[in-house]
């Protein structure tokens, strides 16, 4: 029984996001993880539009999810660093 590689794609994507966050934390740029997620989402959305891959709502929802995740992480990071 062979598994299609697309079934593992969400897990690989989440692993990539976690690895990116850990790498940025080690490099001292942990406060920019949220902005990086947002920029990745926007870049992926532009790439999907340029290559005409907007026929799938799933791909567009993934990019929207990246932008929203980046916004939430960025606001949470700023709140955590604030003294007020």
Short mmCIF file of C-alpha atoms in Angstrom, two decimals:
data_model
loop_
_atom_site.label_atom_id
_atom_site.label_comp_id
_atom_site.label_asym_id
_atom_site.label_seq_id
_atom_site.Cartn_x
_atom_site.Cartn_y
_atom_site.Cartn_z
CA UNK A 1 0.00 0.00 0.00
CA UNK A 2 1.67 3.19 -1.15
CA UNK A 3 0.83 6.57 0.27
CA UNK A 4 0.54 9.58 -1.94
CA UNK A 5 3.14 12.25 -1.09
CA UNK A 6 0.41 14.88 -0.83
CA UNK A 7 -0.93 13.23 2.32
CA UNK A 8 2.31 14.16 4.10
CA UNK A 9 2.42 17.72 2.75
CA UNK A 10 0.61 19.41 5.71
CA UNK A 11 2.96 17.73 8.19
CA UNK A 12 6.02 18.77 6.21
CA UNK A 13 4.69 22.32 5.99
CA UNK A 14 4.16 22.55 9.76
CA UNK A 15 7.61 21.04 10.36
CA UNK A 16 9.11 23.67 8.05
CA UNK A 17 7.38 26.50 9.95
CA UNK A 18 8.57 25.16 13.30
CA UNK A 19 12.12 24.73 11.99
CA UNK A 20 12.06 28.30 10.67
CA UNK A 21 10.90 29.63 14.03
CA UNK A 22 13.59 27.70 15.91
CA UNK A 23 16.32 28.80 13.49
CA UNK A 24 15.29 32.44 13.77
CA UNK A 25 15.25 32.15 17.56
CA UNK A 26 18.79 30.74 17.54
CA UNK A 27 19.97 33.51 15.24
CA UNK A 28 18.57 36.18 17.54
CA UNK A 29 15.79 37.26 15.20
CA UNK A 30 12.99 35.63 17.18
CA UNK A 31 10.96 38.80 17.30
CA UNK A 32 10.59 38.73 13.51
CA UNK A 33 9.11 35.24 13.19
CA UNK A 34 5.59 36.63 12.78
CA UNK A 35 6.66 39.05 10.09
CA UNK A 36 8.48 36.24 8.29
CA UNK A 37 5.32 34.09 8.30
CA UNK A 38 3.29 37.00 6.94
CA UNK A 39 5.82 37.69 4.18
CA UNK A 40 5.94 34.00 3.27
CA UNK A 41 2.15 33.97 2.99
CA UNK A 42 2.07 37.05 0.80
CA UNK A 43 4.93 35.79 -1.40
CA UNK A 44 3.19 32.44 -1.81
CA UNK A 45 -0.07 34.19 -2.67
CA UNK A 46 1.67 36.31 -5.32
CA UNK A 47 3.43 33.23 -6.72
CA UNK A 48 0.12 31.35 -6.95
CA UNK A 49 -1.42 34.27 -8.78
CA UNK A 50 1.51 34.67 -11.18
CA UNK A 51 1.52 30.97 -12.07
CA UNK A 52 -2.28 30.81 -12.31
CA UNK A 53 -2.79 28.33 -9.49
CA UNK A 54 -5.76 30.12 -7.97
CA UNK A 55 -8.23 27.37 -8.91
CA UNK A 56 -7.81 25.69 -5.53
CA UNK A 57 -9.37 27.21 -2.43
CA UNK A 58 -7.09 25.06 -0.28
CA UNK A 59 -3.95 26.75 -1.58
CA UNK A 60 -5.47 30.19 -1.05
CA UNK A 61 -6.58 29.26 2.47
CA UNK A 62 -3.05 28.08 3.29
CA UNK A 63 -1.66 31.46 2.26
CA UNK A 64 -4.36 33.25 4.24
CA UNK A 65 -3.56 31.03 7.22
CA UNK A 66 0.11 31.98 6.99
CA UNK A 67 -0.71 35.68 6.95
CA UNK A 68 -3.08 35.35 9.93
CA UNK A 69 -0.64 33.15 11.84
CA UNK A 70 2.11 35.68 11.23
CA UNK A 71 -0.10 38.52 12.44
CA UNK A 72 -1.03 36.67 15.63
CA UNK A 73 2.57 35.64 16.37
CA UNK A 74 3.85 39.16 15.69
CA UNK A 75 1.29 40.80 17.99
CA UNK A 76 1.91 38.18 20.68
CA UNK A 77 5.67 38.80 20.46
CA UNK A 78 5.25 42.56 20.73
CA UNK A 79 2.90 42.19 23.72
CA UNK A 80 5.36 39.85 25.43
CA UNK A 81 8.24 42.31 24.98
CA UNK A 82 6.27 45.32 26.19
CA UNK A 83 6.74 46.66 29.70
CA UNK A 84 3.15 47.87 29.95
#
